[in-house]
Short mmCIF file of C-alpha atoms in Angstrom, two decimals:
data_model
loop_
_atom_site.label_atom_id
_atom_site.label_comp_id
_atom_site.label_asym_id
_atom_site.label_seq_id
_atom_site.Cartn_x
_atom_site.Cartn_y
_atom_site.Cartn_z
CA MET A 1 109.35 78.39 62.28
CA ALA A 2 111.58 81.13 60.91
CA THR A 3 115.15 80.01 60.34
CA HIS A 4 116.65 83.48 60.75
CA PHE A 5 115.94 86.00 63.49
CA VAL A 6 117.00 89.64 63.63
CA ASN A 7 120.05 90.16 65.80
CA TYR A 8 119.88 92.83 68.46
CA THR A 9 122.02 95.90 67.81
CA PRO A 10 121.56 99.35 69.38
CA ASP A 11 120.47 100.81 66.03
CA VAL A 12 117.19 98.85 66.04
CA GLU A 13 115.90 101.74 68.16
CA SER A 14 115.19 105.18 66.72
CA ILE A 15 115.95 107.74 69.40
CA ASP A 16 113.54 110.68 69.33
CA PRO A 17 115.58 113.94 69.49
CA ALA A 18 112.82 115.45 71.67
CA PHE A 19 112.74 112.45 73.99
CA ASP A 20 114.17 114.19 77.07
CA LYS A 21 111.70 117.08 76.78
CA ASN A 22 108.76 114.75 76.32
CA LEU A 23 109.94 112.48 79.14
CA GLN A 24 109.96 115.47 81.49
CA ILE A 25 106.38 116.32 80.47
CA ALA A 26 105.30 112.70 81.01
CA THR A 27 106.99 112.50 84.40
CA GLN A 28 105.48 115.77 85.58
CA TYR A 29 102.00 114.71 84.45
CA SER A 30 102.30 111.38 86.24
CA GLY A 31 103.52 113.10 89.39
CA ARG A 32 100.58 115.51 89.41
CA PHE A 33 98.16 112.66 88.82
CA VAL A 34 99.55 110.60 91.71
CA ALA A 35 99.54 113.59 94.07
CA ASP A 36 95.99 114.58 93.11
CA SER A 37 94.76 111.00 93.45
CA VAL A 38 94.95 111.21 97.26
CA THR A 39 91.73 113.23 97.16
CA ALA A 40 90.44 112.57 93.63
CA GLU A 41 90.06 108.79 94.10
CA GLY A 42 88.27 109.17 97.43
CA THR A 43 90.40 106.83 99.57
CA GLY A 44 92.87 109.26 101.11
CA GLN A 45 95.66 107.24 99.51
CA ALA A 46 97.78 107.90 96.43
CA VAL A 47 97.29 105.40 93.61
CA ARG A 48 99.36 104.37 90.61
CA SER A 49 98.93 106.51 87.50
CA ALA A 50 98.18 103.25 85.66
CA HIS A 51 96.93 99.94 87.06
CA ALA A 52 95.57 101.75 90.08
CA LYS A 53 93.05 99.05 90.96
CA GLY A 54 94.55 95.73 91.97
CA TYR A 55 92.53 92.52 91.84
CA ALA A 56 94.87 90.17 93.71
CA LEU A 57 98.48 89.47 94.63
CA VAL A 58 99.25 85.82 93.97
CA ARG A 59 102.12 83.43 94.72
CA GLY A 60 103.67 81.40 91.93
CA GLU A 61 106.78 79.61 90.75
CA VAL A 62 108.54 79.99 87.41
CA ASP A 63 110.08 76.81 86.02
CA ILE A 64 112.53 77.60 83.21
CA LEU A 65 112.57 74.75 80.72
CA ASP A 66 115.55 72.59 79.81
CA GLN A 67 116.93 71.98 76.31
CA LEU A 68 115.51 75.10 74.71
CA PRO A 69 116.69 75.98 71.18
CA SER A 70 119.74 78.24 71.42
CA GLU A 71 117.85 81.29 70.08
CA TYR A 72 115.42 81.06 72.99
CA ALA A 73 117.89 79.95 75.69
CA GLN A 74 119.03 83.53 76.24
CA GLY A 75 119.55 85.66 79.35
CA ILE A 76 117.65 84.31 82.35
CA TYR A 77 116.33 81.50 80.15
CA ALA A 78 119.81 80.22 79.26
CA ALA A 79 119.70 77.45 81.85
CA PRO A 80 116.86 75.53 83.51
CA GLY A 81 115.87 76.48 87.05
CA GLN A 82 113.07 77.42 89.41
CA HIS A 83 112.28 80.87 90.79
CA ASP A 84 109.65 81.95 93.29
CA ALA A 85 107.36 84.62 91.90
CA LEU A 86 104.67 87.14 92.77
CA ILE A 87 101.86 87.96 90.33
CA ARG A 88 99.78 91.15 90.39
CA PHE A 89 96.46 91.12 88.56
CA SER A 90 95.07 94.62 87.98
CA ASN A 91 92.95 96.91 85.84
CA GLY A 92 94.86 99.05 83.36
CA SER A 93 93.13 102.30 84.32
CA GLY A 94 94.67 104.95 86.53
CA HIS A 95 91.40 105.21 88.46
CA LEU A 96 89.57 103.27 91.13
CA GLY A 97 85.90 102.40 90.81
CA THR A 98 83.58 99.68 89.62
CA ASP A 99 84.81 97.18 87.07
CA ALA A 100 82.20 98.37 84.56
CA ARG A 101 83.51 101.93 84.80
CA LEU A 102 87.16 100.94 84.44
CA GLY A 103 86.74 98.69 81.41
CA ALA A 104 88.35 95.66 79.83
CA VAL A 105 92.07 96.49 79.77
CA THR A 106 93.67 94.40 82.48
CA GLY A 107 97.22 93.66 83.50
CA MET A 108 99.32 90.82 84.79
CA ALA A 109 102.66 91.78 86.31
CA LEU A 110 105.21 89.18 87.31
CA LYS A 111 108.12 89.49 89.75
CA LEU A 112 110.76 86.75 89.78
CA PHE A 113 113.23 86.26 92.63
CA ASP A 114 116.89 85.16 92.88
CA ILE A 115 117.91 86.40 89.44
CA ASP A 116 121.65 86.82 88.95
CA GLY A 117 123.09 90.03 87.54
CA PRO A 118 122.46 93.76 88.05
CA THR A 119 119.15 95.28 87.07
CA LEU A 120 118.82 98.26 84.72
CA LEU A 121 117.43 100.43 87.54
CA GLU A 122 120.52 102.30 88.64
CA ASP A 123 119.30 102.90 92.19
CA GLU A 124 118.82 99.18 92.90
CA PRO A 125 121.30 97.19 90.81
CA ASP A 126 121.54 94.34 93.33
CA ALA A 127 117.82 93.71 93.83
CA ARG A 128 118.02 90.17 92.34
CA THR A 129 114.43 90.54 91.15
CA PHE A 130 113.09 90.65 87.60
CA ASP A 131 109.77 92.22 86.53
CA TYR A 132 107.33 91.89 83.67
CA ALA A 133 104.44 94.38 83.43
CA ASN A 134 102.09 93.07 80.74
CA ILE A 135 98.60 93.91 79.45
CA ASN A 136 95.89 91.74 77.90
CA ALA A 137 96.52 92.92 74.32
CA PRO A 138 99.33 92.35 71.80
CA ILE A 139 99.46 96.06 70.89
CA PHE A 140 99.57 99.41 72.67
CA PHE A 141 97.92 102.67 71.66
CA CYS A 142 100.80 105.17 71.72
CA ASN A 143 103.70 105.11 69.24
CA THR A 144 105.64 108.18 70.33
CA VAL A 145 106.26 109.87 73.66
CA GLU A 146 104.81 113.11 72.26
CA HIS A 147 101.55 111.29 71.51
CA TYR A 148 101.75 109.44 74.82
CA ASN A 149 101.60 112.77 76.62
CA PHE A 150 98.23 113.82 75.21
CA ILE A 151 96.80 110.31 74.92
CA GLN A 152 97.38 109.44 78.58
CA ASP A 153 95.42 112.54 79.56
CA LEU A 154 92.61 111.64 77.13
CA VAL A 155 92.41 108.11 78.53
CA THR A 156 92.36 109.49 82.08
CA THR A 157 89.60 111.99 81.29
CA ALA A 158 87.59 109.68 79.02
CA PRO A 159 84.74 109.28 81.55
CA SER A 160 84.05 113.03 81.45
CA TYR A 161 83.83 112.90 77.64
CA LEU A 162 81.57 109.85 77.62
CA ALA A 163 79.27 111.34 80.27
CA ASP A 164 78.08 113.72 77.54
CA GLY A 165 76.81 110.89 75.35
CA LYS A 166 77.31 110.83 71.59
CA PRO A 167 78.56 114.45 71.31
CA GLY A 168 81.13 113.77 74.01
CA PHE A 169 82.28 110.60 72.26
CA HIS A 170 82.71 112.53 69.01
CA ARG A 171 84.82 115.17 70.80
CA PHE A 172 86.90 112.39 72.31
CA LEU A 173 87.61 110.90 68.87
CA HIS A 174 88.42 114.32 67.40
CA ASP A 175 90.76 115.26 70.23
CA TRP A 176 92.51 111.89 70.02
CA VAL A 177 93.15 111.95 66.28
CA THR A 178 94.22 115.60 66.15
CA GLY A 179 96.09 115.75 69.45
CA ARG A 180 93.51 118.28 70.66
CA GLY A 181 94.18 120.29 67.53
CA THR A 182 97.97 120.36 67.90
CA LEU A 183 98.92 117.86 65.17
CA PRO A 184 99.21 118.55 61.43
CA PRO A 185 97.02 116.20 59.34
CA GLU A 186 99.98 114.08 58.23
CA GLU A 187 100.64 113.24 61.89
CA TRP A 188 97.07 112.56 62.99
CA ALA A 189 96.91 109.56 65.34
CA TRP A 190 94.71 107.25 63.28
CA GLU A 191 96.75 104.09 63.96
CA GLU A 192 96.78 104.82 67.67
CA LEU A 193 93.02 105.41 67.74
CA ARG A 194 92.47 102.11 65.94
CA ALA A 195 94.72 100.37 68.47
CA PHE A 196 92.88 101.99 71.40
CA LEU A 197 89.47 100.91 70.11
CA THR A 198 90.78 97.39 69.51
CA VAL A 199 92.28 97.12 73.00
CA SER A 200 89.27 98.67 74.75
CA GLN A 201 86.92 96.15 73.15
CA ARG A 202 88.62 93.10 74.65
CA GLN A 203 86.24 90.33 75.67
CA MET A 204 85.29 90.38 79.36
CA VAL A 205 86.64 87.07 80.67
CA ASN A 206 88.07 85.69 83.87
CA LEU A 207 91.54 87.14 84.38
CA LEU A 208 92.97 83.62 84.22
CA LEU A 209 91.72 83.23 80.65
CA SER A 210 93.47 86.26 79.15
CA THR A 211 96.88 86.30 77.50
CA TYR A 212 99.16 89.14 78.60
CA TRP A 213 101.86 90.73 76.40
CA THR A 214 104.76 93.10 76.95
CA MET A 215 103.51 96.42 75.60
CA GLY A 216 106.55 96.73 73.34
CA SER A 217 109.56 94.70 72.36
CA VAL A 218 112.47 93.73 74.56
CA ARG A 219 115.96 92.47 74.01
CA HIS A 220 116.23 88.69 74.26
CA GLY A 221 119.97 88.19 74.58
CA ASP A 222 121.27 88.22 71.01
CA TYR A 223 117.80 88.83 69.58
CA ILE A 224 114.65 91.00 69.81
CA ALA A 225 111.39 89.68 71.23
CA LYS A 226 107.96 90.21 72.65
CA VAL A 227 107.07 88.13 75.71
CA ARG A 228 103.62 86.92 76.63
CA LEU A 229 101.98 84.96 79.46
CA ALA A 230 99.47 82.58 77.93
CA PRO A 231 96.99 80.29 79.76
CA VAL A 232 97.79 76.59 79.56
CA ARG A 233 94.83 75.00 77.77
CA SER A 234 94.38 72.05 80.16
CA PHE A 235 94.07 74.45 83.10
CA ALA A 236 91.98 77.06 81.27
CA ASP A 237 89.44 74.38 80.34
CA LYS A 238 88.73 73.81 84.04
CA VAL A 239 87.88 77.44 84.82
CA VAL A 240 84.23 77.61 85.88
CA ARG A 241 83.61 81.37 86.00
CA ARG A 242 84.48 82.21 82.40
CA SER A 243 82.62 85.07 80.67
CA LEU A 244 81.95 88.00 82.97
CA ASP A 245 79.09 90.50 82.96
CA LEU A 246 80.54 93.71 84.37
CA ALA A 247 77.03 95.13 84.78
CA SER A 248 76.06 92.33 87.16
CA ALA A 249 77.90 93.73 90.19
CA PRO A 250 80.36 96.49 91.15
CA GLU A 251 83.14 93.92 91.60
CA VAL A 252 83.35 91.08 89.07
CA PHE A 253 86.97 90.37 88.17
CA ARG A 254 88.28 89.90 91.70
CA PRO A 255 85.55 87.56 93.04
CA ALA A 256 85.87 85.29 90.00
CA LEU A 257 89.66 85.15 90.32
CA VAL A 258 89.55 84.53 94.08
CA SER A 259 87.05 81.69 93.70
CA GLU A 260 89.03 79.92 90.99
CA LEU A 261 92.35 80.05 92.85
CA ARG A 262 90.71 78.88 96.06
CA GLU A 263 89.47 75.76 94.25
CA ARG A 264 92.30 74.70 91.92
CA PRO A 265 95.89 75.41 90.80
CA TYR A 266 96.65 77.11 87.53
CA GLU A 267 99.40 77.51 84.94
CA PHE A 268 100.54 80.01 82.34
CA ASP A 269 103.17 79.48 79.66
CA ILE A 270 105.85 82.16 79.45
CA GLN A 271 106.40 82.50 75.72
CA VAL A 272 108.90 84.37 73.56
CA GLN A 273 108.20 85.61 70.04
CA LEU A 274 111.44 86.48 68.27
CA CYS A 275 111.58 89.23 65.66
CA ALA A 276 112.16 87.84 62.17
CA ASP A 277 111.54 91.00 60.10
CA LEU A 278 111.86 94.57 61.36
CA GLU A 279 109.45 95.85 58.70
CA GLN A 280 106.60 93.56 59.70
CA MET A 281 107.64 93.27 63.35
CA PRO A 282 108.74 96.84 64.18
CA VAL A 283 110.33 97.98 67.43
CA GLU A 284 109.08 101.57 67.52
CA ASP A 285 105.55 101.07 66.16
CA VAL A 286 103.81 99.34 69.07
CA THR A 287 100.37 99.57 67.41
CA VAL A 288 101.45 96.75 65.06
CA GLU A 289 100.76 93.17 66.10
CA TRP A 290 103.66 90.88 65.29
CA PRO A 291 102.48 88.08 62.94
CA GLU A 292 102.67 84.60 64.41
CA GLU A 293 103.06 83.28 60.85
CA LEU A 294 106.50 84.89 60.64
CA SER A 295 107.60 83.79 64.09
CA PRO A 296 105.42 81.80 66.50
CA SER A 297 105.54 82.28 70.26
CA VAL A 298 107.64 79.55 71.87
CA THR A 299 107.27 78.43 75.50
CA VAL A 300 110.45 79.00 77.51
CA ALA A 301 109.08 78.59 81.06
CA LYS A 302 106.03 77.56 83.07
CA LEU A 303 104.38 79.86 85.59
CA ARG A 304 102.78 77.53 88.14
CA ILE A 305 100.20 78.96 90.55
CA PRO A 306 99.22 76.75 93.51
CA ARG A 307 95.81 76.79 95.15
CA GLN A 308 95.63 79.71 97.57
CA ASP A 309 93.27 82.09 99.29
CA VAL A 310 93.82 85.69 98.17
CA SER A 311 90.48 87.01 99.41
CA GLY A 312 91.63 89.12 102.34
CA GLU A 313 91.95 92.90 102.40
CA ASP A 314 95.51 92.37 103.60
CA ASN A 315 96.25 90.82 100.22
CA LEU A 316 95.33 94.08 98.47
CA ARG A 317 97.36 96.10 100.97
CA LYS A 318 100.44 94.02 100.17
CA LEU A 319 99.75 94.42 96.45
CA ASP A 320 99.58 98.17 96.89
CA THR A 321 103.02 98.39 98.50
CA LEU A 322 104.72 96.38 95.76
CA SER A 323 106.78 98.21 93.14
CA LEU A 324 106.85 96.85 89.57
CA ASN A 325 108.89 98.27 86.71
CA PRO A 326 109.60 96.71 83.27
CA TRP A 327 113.18 98.00 83.59
CA ARG A 328 113.83 95.93 86.71
CA VAL A 329 115.51 93.38 84.45
CA THR A 330 119.03 92.39 83.42
CA ALA A 331 120.71 93.94 80.39
CA GLU A 332 119.97 90.87 78.26
CA HIS A 333 116.26 91.72 78.53
CA ARG A 334 116.39 95.50 78.09
CA PRO A 335 113.07 97.09 76.98
CA LEU A 336 113.35 98.59 73.49
CA GLY A 337 111.79 101.61 71.82
CA ASN A 338 110.82 105.09 72.94
CA ILE A 339 107.52 104.04 74.54
CA MET A 340 109.29 101.40 76.61
CA ARG A 341 112.03 103.90 77.50
CA VAL A 342 109.57 106.43 78.88
CA ARG A 343 108.10 103.81 81.23
CA LYS A 344 111.42 103.52 83.11
CA GLU A 345 111.40 106.94 84.76
CA VAL A 346 107.62 107.44 84.80
CA TYR A 347 107.13 104.17 86.69
CA ARG A 348 110.08 104.80 88.99
CA ASN A 349 109.14 108.36 89.93
CA SER A 350 105.48 107.44 90.32
CA SER A 351 106.43 104.61 92.69
CA ILE A 352 108.70 106.81 94.79
CA LEU A 353 106.05 109.53 95.13
CA ARG A 354 103.20 107.11 95.81
CA HIS A 355 105.10 105.35 98.60
CA LYS A 356 106.10 108.70 100.12
CA LEU A 357 102.54 110.06 100.08
CA ASN A 358 101.20 106.83 101.59
CA ASP A 359 103.94 106.69 104.23
CA GLN A 360 104.98 103.25 102.94
CA GLU A 361 108.49 101.88 102.94
CA ARG A 362 109.69 101.45 99.37
CA LYS A 363 111.98 98.46 99.53
CA GLU A 364 112.44 95.65 97.05
CA PRO A 365 111.70 92.32 98.79
CA HIS A 366 114.40 89.66 99.07
CA SER A 367 111.95 86.80 98.62
CA ALA A 368 108.30 86.08 97.87
CA ASP A 369 107.93 84.93 101.49
CA ASP A 370 108.81 88.47 102.64
CA VAL A 371 105.58 89.67 101.01
CA LEU A 372 103.17 86.77 100.70
CA PRO A 373 104.18 83.58 102.57
CA LEU A 374 102.34 80.43 101.57
CA PRO A 375 100.45 78.68 104.41
#
């Protein structure tokens, strides 16, 4: 294990001078997408601009471990304790549809309850909740907010490209790398295309068998980290429905998840990987996977999931009303980097608009029982 970790200071982030302009573009795009989704997705309801399709809302408990090394015993992990939790499993796409159409990028979001300290969302400082919004890949496919703005549209419209076969796929690759012809060659998005192809080719497995990472880095008290939710081997070995064939049925992920949780409990490790070298473990370049050889992921808490039945349509309705934002955290766990910064307002504004269009109350729950009581 590394003996020295990089200390957090504000200058580990490189603030893009055009950030505010690009944030406005991203927010406006997300707002249009959510508003149009009422008719475009065919349900009469607005959906999230990412992770639109939920697979299940699940109850859990987070058990923060005792006697952690001081570098890891930071922020909410500074002292042992138990916290009720809600877990949202979802597809990463902004569309609804069959699992085969939506692809292999999936998400696992976690909401902890009874967390002391104000959150970084200014309109709800006293929520006493804490969110992670992770995906099943250790990298993300946008490094700058400027690139995020054209890439999110390309990802959203990818089905229309691919419907034209090989020529459409070639246009998709060209438009990605060149920013639809707007980027000079020295700024072509090769690294981001490589990251996208890597992420989109994830193995199709039961959602319980994937590991889920924060898309970028976060502050970890005095340090810088990435956080992941990793299956506990002894529980993963008992999963029966393992590899999934998305062509076998319109719905594959949800039935497999529902069946497993109905039959047995499950556990994930919450793990922290501390930054040991800003060159090899960068904050702003989220297409780079942090090497475990430099700094291994260390378990700081257990996410315990009891047996439960999440098969009902009411479960998905409750999932749909829930708001999750990676900035609903305390200052000791502040998301870092321009890509993480843009998520704050895009997620917040998307949530506000979606709840308004769906005539849903947008209110942060006081407890897991308020949303999903255990029998």
